[in-house]
Short mmCIF file of C-alpha atoms in Angstrom, two decimals:
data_model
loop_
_atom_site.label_atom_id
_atom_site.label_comp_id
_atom_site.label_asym_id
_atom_site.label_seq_id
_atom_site.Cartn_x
_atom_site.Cartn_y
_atom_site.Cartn_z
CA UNK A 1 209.90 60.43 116.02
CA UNK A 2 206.71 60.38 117.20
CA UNK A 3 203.89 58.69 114.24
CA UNK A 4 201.47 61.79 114.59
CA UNK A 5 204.36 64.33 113.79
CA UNK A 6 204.76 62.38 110.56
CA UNK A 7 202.08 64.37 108.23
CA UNK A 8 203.39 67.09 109.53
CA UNK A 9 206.64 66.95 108.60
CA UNK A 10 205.79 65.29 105.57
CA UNK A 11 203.91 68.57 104.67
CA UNK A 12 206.20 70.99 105.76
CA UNK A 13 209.26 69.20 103.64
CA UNK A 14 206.64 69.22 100.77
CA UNK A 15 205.91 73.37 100.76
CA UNK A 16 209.40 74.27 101.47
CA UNK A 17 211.09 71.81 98.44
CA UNK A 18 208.30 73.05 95.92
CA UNK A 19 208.74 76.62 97.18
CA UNK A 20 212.98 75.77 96.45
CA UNK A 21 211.84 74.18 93.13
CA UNK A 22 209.79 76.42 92.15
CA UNK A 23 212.16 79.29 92.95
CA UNK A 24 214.77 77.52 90.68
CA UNK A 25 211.93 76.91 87.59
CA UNK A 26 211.25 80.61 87.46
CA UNK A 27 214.18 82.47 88.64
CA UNK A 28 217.67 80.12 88.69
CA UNK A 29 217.89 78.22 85.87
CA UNK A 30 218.52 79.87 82.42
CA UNK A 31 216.21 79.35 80.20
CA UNK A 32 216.67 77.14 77.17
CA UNK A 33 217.69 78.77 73.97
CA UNK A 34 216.36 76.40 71.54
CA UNK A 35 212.73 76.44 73.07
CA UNK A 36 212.42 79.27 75.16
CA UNK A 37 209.97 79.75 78.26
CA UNK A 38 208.11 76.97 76.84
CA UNK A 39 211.19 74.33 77.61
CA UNK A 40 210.38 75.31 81.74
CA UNK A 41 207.08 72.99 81.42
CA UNK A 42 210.15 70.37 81.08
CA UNK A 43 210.57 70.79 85.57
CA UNK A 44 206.58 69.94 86.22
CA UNK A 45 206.14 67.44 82.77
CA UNK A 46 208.99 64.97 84.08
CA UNK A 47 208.34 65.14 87.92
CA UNK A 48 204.80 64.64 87.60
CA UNK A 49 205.41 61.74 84.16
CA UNK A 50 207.79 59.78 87.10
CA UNK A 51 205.50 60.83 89.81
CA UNK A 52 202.58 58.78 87.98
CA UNK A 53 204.86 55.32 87.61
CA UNK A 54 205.58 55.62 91.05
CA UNK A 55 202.12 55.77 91.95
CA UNK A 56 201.48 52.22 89.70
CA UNK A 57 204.14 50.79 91.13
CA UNK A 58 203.01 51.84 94.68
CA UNK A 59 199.60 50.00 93.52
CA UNK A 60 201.49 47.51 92.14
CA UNK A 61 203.15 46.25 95.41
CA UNK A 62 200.25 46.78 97.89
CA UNK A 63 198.24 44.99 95.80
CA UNK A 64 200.81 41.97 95.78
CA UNK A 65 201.03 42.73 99.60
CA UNK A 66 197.31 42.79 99.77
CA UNK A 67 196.52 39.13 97.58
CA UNK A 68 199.60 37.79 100.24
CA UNK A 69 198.15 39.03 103.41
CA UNK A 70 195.22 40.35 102.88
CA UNK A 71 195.20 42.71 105.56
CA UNK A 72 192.90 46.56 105.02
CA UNK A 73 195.97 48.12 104.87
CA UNK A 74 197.37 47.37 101.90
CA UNK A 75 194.56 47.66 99.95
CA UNK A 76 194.02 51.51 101.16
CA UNK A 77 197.05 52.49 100.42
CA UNK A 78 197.00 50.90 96.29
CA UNK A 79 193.83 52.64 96.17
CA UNK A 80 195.24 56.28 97.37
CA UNK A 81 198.08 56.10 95.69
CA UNK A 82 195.59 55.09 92.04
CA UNK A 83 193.69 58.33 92.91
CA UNK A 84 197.04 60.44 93.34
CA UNK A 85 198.30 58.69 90.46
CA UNK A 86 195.12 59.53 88.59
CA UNK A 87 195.93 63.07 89.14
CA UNK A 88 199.15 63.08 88.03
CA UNK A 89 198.32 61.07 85.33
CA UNK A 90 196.00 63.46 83.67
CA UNK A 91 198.83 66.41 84.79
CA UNK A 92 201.30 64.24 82.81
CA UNK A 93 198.99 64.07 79.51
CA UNK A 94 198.25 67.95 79.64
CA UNK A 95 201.42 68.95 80.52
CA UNK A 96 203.34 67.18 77.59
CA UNK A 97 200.56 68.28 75.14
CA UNK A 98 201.25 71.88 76.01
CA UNK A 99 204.81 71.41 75.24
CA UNK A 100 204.17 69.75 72.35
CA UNK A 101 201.95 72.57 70.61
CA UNK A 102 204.40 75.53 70.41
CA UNK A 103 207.62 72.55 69.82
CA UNK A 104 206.06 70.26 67.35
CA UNK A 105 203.06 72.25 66.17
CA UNK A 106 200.71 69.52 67.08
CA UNK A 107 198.89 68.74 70.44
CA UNK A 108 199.10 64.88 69.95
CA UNK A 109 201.09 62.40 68.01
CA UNK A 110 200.18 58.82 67.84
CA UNK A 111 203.37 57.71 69.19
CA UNK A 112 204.22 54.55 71.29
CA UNK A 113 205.42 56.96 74.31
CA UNK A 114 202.49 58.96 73.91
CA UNK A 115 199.88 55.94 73.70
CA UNK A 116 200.99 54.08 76.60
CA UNK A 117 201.47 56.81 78.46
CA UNK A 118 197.56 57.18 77.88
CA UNK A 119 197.37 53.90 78.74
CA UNK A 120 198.60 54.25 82.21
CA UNK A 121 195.89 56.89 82.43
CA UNK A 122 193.22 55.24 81.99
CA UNK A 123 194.45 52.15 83.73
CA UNK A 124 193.86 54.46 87.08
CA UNK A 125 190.81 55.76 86.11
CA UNK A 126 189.96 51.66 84.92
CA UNK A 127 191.23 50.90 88.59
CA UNK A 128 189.10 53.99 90.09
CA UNK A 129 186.03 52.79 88.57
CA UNK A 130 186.01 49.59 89.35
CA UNK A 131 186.23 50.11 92.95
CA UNK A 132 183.65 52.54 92.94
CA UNK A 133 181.05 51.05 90.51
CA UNK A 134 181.82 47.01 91.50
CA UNK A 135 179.92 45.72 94.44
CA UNK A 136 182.10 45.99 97.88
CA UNK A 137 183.60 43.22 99.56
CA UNK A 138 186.77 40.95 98.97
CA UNK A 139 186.14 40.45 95.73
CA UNK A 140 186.41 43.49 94.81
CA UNK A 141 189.17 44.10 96.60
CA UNK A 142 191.33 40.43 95.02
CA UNK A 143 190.01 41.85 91.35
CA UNK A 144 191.35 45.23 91.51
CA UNK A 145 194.47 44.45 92.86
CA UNK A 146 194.81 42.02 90.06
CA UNK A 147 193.97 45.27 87.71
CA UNK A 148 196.63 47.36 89.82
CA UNK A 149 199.79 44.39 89.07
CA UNK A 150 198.53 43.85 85.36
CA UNK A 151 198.60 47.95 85.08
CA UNK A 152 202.24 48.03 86.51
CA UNK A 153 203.58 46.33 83.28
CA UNK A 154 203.16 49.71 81.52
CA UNK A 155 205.63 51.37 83.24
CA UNK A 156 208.75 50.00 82.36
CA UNK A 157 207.07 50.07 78.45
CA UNK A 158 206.43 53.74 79.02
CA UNK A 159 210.22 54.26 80.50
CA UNK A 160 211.67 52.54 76.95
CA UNK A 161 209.28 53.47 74.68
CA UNK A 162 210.70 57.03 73.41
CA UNK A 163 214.36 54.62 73.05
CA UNK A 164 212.86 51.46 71.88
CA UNK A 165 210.57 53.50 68.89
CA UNK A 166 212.23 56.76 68.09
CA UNK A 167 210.28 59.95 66.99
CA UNK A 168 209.10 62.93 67.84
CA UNK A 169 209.36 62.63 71.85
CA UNK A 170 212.96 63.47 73.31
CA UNK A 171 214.53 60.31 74.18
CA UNK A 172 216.13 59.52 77.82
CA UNK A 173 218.79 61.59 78.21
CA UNK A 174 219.45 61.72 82.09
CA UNK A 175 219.12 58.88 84.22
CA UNK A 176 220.18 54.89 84.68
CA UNK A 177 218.64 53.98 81.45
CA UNK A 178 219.97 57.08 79.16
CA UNK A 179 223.00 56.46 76.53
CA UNK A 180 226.16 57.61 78.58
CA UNK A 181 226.40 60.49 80.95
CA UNK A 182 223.63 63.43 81.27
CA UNK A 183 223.24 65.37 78.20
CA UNK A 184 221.58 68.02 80.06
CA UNK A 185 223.76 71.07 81.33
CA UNK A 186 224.58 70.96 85.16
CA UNK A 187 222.05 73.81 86.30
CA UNK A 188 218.80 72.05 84.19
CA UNK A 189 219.52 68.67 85.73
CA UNK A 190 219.93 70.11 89.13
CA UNK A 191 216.79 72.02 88.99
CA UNK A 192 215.09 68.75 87.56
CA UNK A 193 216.24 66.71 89.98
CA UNK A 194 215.05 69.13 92.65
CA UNK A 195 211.74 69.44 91.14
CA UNK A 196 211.59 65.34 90.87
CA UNK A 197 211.92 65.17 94.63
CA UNK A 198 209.85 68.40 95.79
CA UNK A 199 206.85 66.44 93.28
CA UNK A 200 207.94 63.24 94.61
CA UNK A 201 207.23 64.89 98.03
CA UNK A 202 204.20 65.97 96.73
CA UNK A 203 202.58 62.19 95.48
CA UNK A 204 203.52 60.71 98.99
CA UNK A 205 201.77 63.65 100.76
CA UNK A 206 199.04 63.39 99.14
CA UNK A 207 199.01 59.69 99.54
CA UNK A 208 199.55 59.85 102.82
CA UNK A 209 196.31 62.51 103.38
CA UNK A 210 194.25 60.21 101.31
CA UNK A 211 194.88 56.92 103.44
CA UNK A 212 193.78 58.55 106.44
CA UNK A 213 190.18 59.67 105.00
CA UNK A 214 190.25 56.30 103.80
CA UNK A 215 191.20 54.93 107.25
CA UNK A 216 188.82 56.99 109.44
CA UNK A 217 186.01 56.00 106.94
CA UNK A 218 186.62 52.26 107.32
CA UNK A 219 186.31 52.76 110.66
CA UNK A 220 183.36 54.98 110.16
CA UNK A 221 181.32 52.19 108.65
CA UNK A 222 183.01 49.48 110.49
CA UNK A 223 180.74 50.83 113.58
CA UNK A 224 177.65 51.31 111.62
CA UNK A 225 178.01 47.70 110.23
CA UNK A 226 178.54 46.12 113.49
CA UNK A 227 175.80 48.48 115.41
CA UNK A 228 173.46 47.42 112.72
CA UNK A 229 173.76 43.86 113.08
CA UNK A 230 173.79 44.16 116.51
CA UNK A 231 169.89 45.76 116.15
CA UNK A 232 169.13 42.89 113.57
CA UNK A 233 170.19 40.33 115.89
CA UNK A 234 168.58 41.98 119.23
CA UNK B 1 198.23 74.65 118.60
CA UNK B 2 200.75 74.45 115.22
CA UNK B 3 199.02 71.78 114.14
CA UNK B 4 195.46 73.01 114.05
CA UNK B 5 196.52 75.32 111.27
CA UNK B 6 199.33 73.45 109.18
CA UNK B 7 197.70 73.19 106.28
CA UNK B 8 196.45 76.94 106.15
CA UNK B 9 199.67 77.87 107.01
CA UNK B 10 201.30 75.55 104.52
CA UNK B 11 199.18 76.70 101.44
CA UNK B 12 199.40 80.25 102.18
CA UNK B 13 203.56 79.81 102.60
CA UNK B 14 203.21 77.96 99.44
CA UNK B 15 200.65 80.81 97.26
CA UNK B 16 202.59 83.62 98.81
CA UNK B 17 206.04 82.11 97.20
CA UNK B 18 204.17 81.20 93.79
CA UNK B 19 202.85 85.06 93.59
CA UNK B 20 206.12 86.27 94.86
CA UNK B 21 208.48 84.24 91.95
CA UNK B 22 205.50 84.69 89.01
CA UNK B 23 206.03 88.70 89.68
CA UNK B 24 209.69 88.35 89.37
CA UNK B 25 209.38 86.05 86.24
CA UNK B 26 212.37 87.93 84.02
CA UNK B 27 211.90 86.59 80.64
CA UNK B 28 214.78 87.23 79.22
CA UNK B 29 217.20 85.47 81.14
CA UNK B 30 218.05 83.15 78.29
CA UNK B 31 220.45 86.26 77.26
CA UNK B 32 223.69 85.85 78.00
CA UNK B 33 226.81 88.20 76.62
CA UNK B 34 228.10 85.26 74.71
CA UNK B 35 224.32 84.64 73.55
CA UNK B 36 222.28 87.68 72.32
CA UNK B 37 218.95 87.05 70.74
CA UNK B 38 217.87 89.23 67.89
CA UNK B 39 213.97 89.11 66.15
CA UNK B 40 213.26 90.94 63.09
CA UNK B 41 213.76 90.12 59.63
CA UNK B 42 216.49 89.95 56.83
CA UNK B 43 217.02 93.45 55.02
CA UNK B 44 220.26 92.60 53.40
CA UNK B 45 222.51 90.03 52.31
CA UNK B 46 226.22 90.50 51.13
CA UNK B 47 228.98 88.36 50.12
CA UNK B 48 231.77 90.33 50.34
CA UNK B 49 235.50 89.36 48.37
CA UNK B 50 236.45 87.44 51.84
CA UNK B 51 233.70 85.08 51.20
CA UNK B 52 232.23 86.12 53.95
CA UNK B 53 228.03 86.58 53.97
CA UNK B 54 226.92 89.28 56.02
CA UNK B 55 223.17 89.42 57.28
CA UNK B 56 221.45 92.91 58.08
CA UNK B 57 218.51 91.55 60.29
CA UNK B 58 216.01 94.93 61.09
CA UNK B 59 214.00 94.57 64.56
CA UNK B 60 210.60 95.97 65.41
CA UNK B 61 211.93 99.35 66.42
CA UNK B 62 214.18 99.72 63.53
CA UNK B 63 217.46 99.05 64.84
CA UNK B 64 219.74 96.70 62.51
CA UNK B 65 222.33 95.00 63.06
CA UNK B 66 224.96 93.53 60.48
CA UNK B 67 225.59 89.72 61.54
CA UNK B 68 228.52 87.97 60.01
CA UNK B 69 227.53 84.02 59.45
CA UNK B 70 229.56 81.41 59.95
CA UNK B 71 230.29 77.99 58.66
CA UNK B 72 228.96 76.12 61.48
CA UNK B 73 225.74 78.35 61.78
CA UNK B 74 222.68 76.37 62.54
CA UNK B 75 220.41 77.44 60.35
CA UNK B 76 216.17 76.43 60.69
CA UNK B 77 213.90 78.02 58.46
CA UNK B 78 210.52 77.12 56.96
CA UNK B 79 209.30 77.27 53.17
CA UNK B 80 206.50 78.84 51.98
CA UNK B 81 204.71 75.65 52.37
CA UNK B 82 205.37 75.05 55.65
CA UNK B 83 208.06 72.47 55.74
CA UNK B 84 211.01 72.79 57.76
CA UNK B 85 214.90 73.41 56.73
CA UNK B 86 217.39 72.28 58.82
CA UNK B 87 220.88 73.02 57.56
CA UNK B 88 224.51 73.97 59.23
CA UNK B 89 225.64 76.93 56.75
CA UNK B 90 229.52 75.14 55.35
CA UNK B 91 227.04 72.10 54.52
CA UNK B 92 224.87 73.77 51.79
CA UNK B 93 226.12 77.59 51.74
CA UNK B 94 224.75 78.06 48.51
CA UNK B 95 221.08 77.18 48.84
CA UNK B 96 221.57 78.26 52.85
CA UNK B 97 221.71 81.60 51.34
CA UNK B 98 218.60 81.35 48.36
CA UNK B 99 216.52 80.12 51.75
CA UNK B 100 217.24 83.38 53.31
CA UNK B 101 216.43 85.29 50.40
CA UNK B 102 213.57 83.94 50.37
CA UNK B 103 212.86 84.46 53.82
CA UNK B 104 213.69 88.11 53.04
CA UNK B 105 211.39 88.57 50.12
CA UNK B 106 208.73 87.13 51.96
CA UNK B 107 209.31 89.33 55.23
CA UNK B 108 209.24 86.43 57.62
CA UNK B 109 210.43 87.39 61.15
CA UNK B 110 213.47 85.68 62.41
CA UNK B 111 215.32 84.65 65.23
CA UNK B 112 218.89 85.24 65.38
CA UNK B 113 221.26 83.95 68.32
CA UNK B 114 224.64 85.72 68.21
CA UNK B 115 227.67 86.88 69.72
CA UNK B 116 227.19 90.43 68.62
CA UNK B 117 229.37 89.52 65.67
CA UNK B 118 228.87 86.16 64.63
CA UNK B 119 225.40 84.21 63.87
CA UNK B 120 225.41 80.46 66.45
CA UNK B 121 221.76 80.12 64.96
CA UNK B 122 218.96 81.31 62.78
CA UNK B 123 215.25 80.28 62.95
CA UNK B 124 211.76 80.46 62.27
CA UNK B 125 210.46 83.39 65.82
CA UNK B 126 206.94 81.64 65.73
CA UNK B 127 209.09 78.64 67.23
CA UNK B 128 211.39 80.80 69.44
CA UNK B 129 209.70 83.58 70.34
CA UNK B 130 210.02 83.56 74.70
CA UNK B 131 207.09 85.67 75.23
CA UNK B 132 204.81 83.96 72.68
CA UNK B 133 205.42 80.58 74.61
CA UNK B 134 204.72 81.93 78.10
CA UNK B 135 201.22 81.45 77.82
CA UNK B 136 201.88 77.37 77.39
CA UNK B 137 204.04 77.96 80.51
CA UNK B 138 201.50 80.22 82.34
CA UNK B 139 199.18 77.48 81.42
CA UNK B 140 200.59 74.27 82.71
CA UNK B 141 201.29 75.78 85.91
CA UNK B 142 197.98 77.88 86.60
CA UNK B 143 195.93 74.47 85.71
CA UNK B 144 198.40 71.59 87.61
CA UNK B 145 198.02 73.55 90.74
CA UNK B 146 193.96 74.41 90.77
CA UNK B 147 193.82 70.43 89.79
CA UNK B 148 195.92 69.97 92.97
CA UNK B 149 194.63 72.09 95.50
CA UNK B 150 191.08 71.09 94.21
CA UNK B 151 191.99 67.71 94.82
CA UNK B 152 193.32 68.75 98.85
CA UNK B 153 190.37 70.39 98.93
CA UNK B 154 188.05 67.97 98.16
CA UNK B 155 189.76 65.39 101.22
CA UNK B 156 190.36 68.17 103.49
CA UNK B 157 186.48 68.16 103.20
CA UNK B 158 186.21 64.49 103.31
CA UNK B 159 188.22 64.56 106.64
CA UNK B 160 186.45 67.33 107.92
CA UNK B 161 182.76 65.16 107.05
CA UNK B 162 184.29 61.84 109.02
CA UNK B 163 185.72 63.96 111.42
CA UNK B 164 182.04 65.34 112.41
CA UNK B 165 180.99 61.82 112.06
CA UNK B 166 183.04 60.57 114.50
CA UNK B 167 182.16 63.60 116.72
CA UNK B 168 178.74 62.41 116.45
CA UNK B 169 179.38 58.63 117.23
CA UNK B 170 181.41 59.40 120.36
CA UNK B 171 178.55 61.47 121.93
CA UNK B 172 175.83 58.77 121.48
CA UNK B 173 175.56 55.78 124.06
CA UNK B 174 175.85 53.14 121.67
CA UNK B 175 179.43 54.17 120.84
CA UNK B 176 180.56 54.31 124.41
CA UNK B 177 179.14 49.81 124.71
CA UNK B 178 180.74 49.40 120.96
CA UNK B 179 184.63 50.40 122.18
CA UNK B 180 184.49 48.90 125.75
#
């Protein structure tokens, strides 16, 4: 396969899984009888929650990658992948507090799931910051990959956290880490596993456009540095 | 040629589907004919010499419907004060039933999920009502995909910025020294 076809098929497998997935949210699956309509934020709440500790682990392991080799590279891609995972960080948090209204009467609860998944959110937008508002250069770069690896340590917390400290929030019950088999019925796990992927889809895509702004804008200001210390030097 | 216009084409694949499912949105699909759902409230209720109680549970339009309950009916209900009930009805039939009364005298519009004969469950509507919770639903959706496109948007215009940029380099003379 050619390398420039790559976005495109990215792209295209992206609209036609979240067209599939989204044609299963609304119209397949039955809805849930104990919650109603409101148990369908459930498909875009879980993606988009797994789709945001992918994206700190993808920042995570550049950033190791970067501190090893230090090559451009890695570093673009831990910071496209924070700014995606910013994004569906914040989609996470509003998501689950819309569920959580009509289900548990409140928006918020101060529980250990809920607070660290907070925590992941503002680790990005820590992250985000720091790049933007820290002086440019290598230094920048070694600090906020440190920031990216110490950040990654919330994830497995936030994958535990509704089993380790039981309340209010559902605990895992699909998955490696759930007690036993699935305790969801077959067409809600299919149509959750479909969504997973089609927003899985979704994070690299958008990854994937964000590292080539980045790209072309290193290069960008890669010429203007070098013409201008060409005309200092002349 | 394709390429020029993926992501156009992609979106408006993608908004077209979205308007296309959100028009067929059927919101009662959680009926099945071995689950019925029922709102309206308690008008009645009858132990008959069986020992068998016997709801009469009025909707909005007047129709009622006489609902036998069963021992392993779920049963969810909140107090006056607001606090929640959770019983199954062979557990605590006795107070099950003063709950309901209750429920009755006070008018408080329920829930009920049956077979057309039997009661599986009985709850609080402000907690079950489908319709009431589409607006959460309509919600999440509407704002998770503005926050997404806005965020295409904004580096589709980024790319579009370097990509002039670039334009701009490769027509000067300096650019032309810089790559050879």
């Amino acid at each position: 396969m050619n390398r420039s076809h790559f976005p495109f098929l990215l792209n295209t497998l992206t609209t036609i899984s979240m067209v599939f997935a989204i044609w299963m949210v609304f119209l397949w699956v039955p809805t849930e009888t104990n919650q109603g309509a409101v148990q369908r934020i459930l498909y875009i709440h879980v993606p988009i929650a797994w789709g945001a500790m992918v994206s700190i682990c993808i920042v995570a392991v550049a950033s190791i990658l970067y501190l090893h080799n230090r090559s451009a590279k890695w570093d673009r891609i831990a910071v496209s992948s924070a700014e995606a995972g910013a994004i569906f960080g914040s989609m996470m948090l509003f998501s689950g507090m819309m569920w959580a209204r009509p289900v548990w009467g409140v928006f918020w609860t101060g529980e250990a799931k809920l607070v660290t998944t907070l925590i992941l959110f503002l680790l990005f937008v820590a992250y985000l910051m720091f790049r933007n508002y820290f002086p440019e250069g290598i230094q920048q770069k070694k600090i906020a990959a440190v920031i990216g690896i110490i950040g990654a340590i919330d994830t497995p917390v936030i994958y535990f956290a509704a089993n380790l400290w039981e309340r209010a929030h559902p605990p895992l019950v699909t998955g490696p880490a759930s007690d036993g088999d699935s305790l969801l019925s077959g067409s809600i796990e299919l149509t959750l596993f479909v969504s997973a992927v089609a927003f899985s889809l979704l994070l690299f895509s958008l990854i994937n456009l964000r590292y080539s702004v980045h790209k072309s804008e290193d290069a960008v200001n890669l010429f203007y540095r070098n013409s201008s210390i060409e005309s200092n030097t002349l | 040629m394709i390429y020029r216009y993926q992501t156009k084409l992609l979106v408006s694949i993608f908004l077209a589907s979205i308007y296309f499912f959100s028009v067929n949105v059927d919101p009662i699909v959680a009926e099945t004919p071995e689950k019925k759902i029922t709102n309206g409230f308690i008008t009645n209720i009858v132990t008959n010499e069986e020992n068998t109680t016997i709801i009469s549970v009025t909707e909005s339009d007047g129709k009622t419907s006489n609902l036998k309950i069963n021992p392993e009916t779920n049963i969810g209900i909140e107090s006056v004060a607001g606090e929640r009930w959770v019983s199954i009805f062979s557990e605590k039939p006795q107070e099950s039933i003063t709950r309901l009364k209750d429920q009755q005298s006070r008018l408080i519009v329920l829930t009920v999920v049956h077979d057309g004969e039997s009661i599986l469950s009985i709850s609080n509507a402000d907690k079950r009502d489908l319709e009431l919770n589409l607006q959460y639903l309509f919600i999440v959706f509407m704002i998770a995909w503005i926050v997404f496109f806005a965020y295409i948007f904004y580096l589709s215009r980024r790319q579009n910025a370097i990509n002039r940029d670039i334009k701009l380099l490769k027509s000067q003379p300096s650019y032309e020294k810089e790559t050879k």
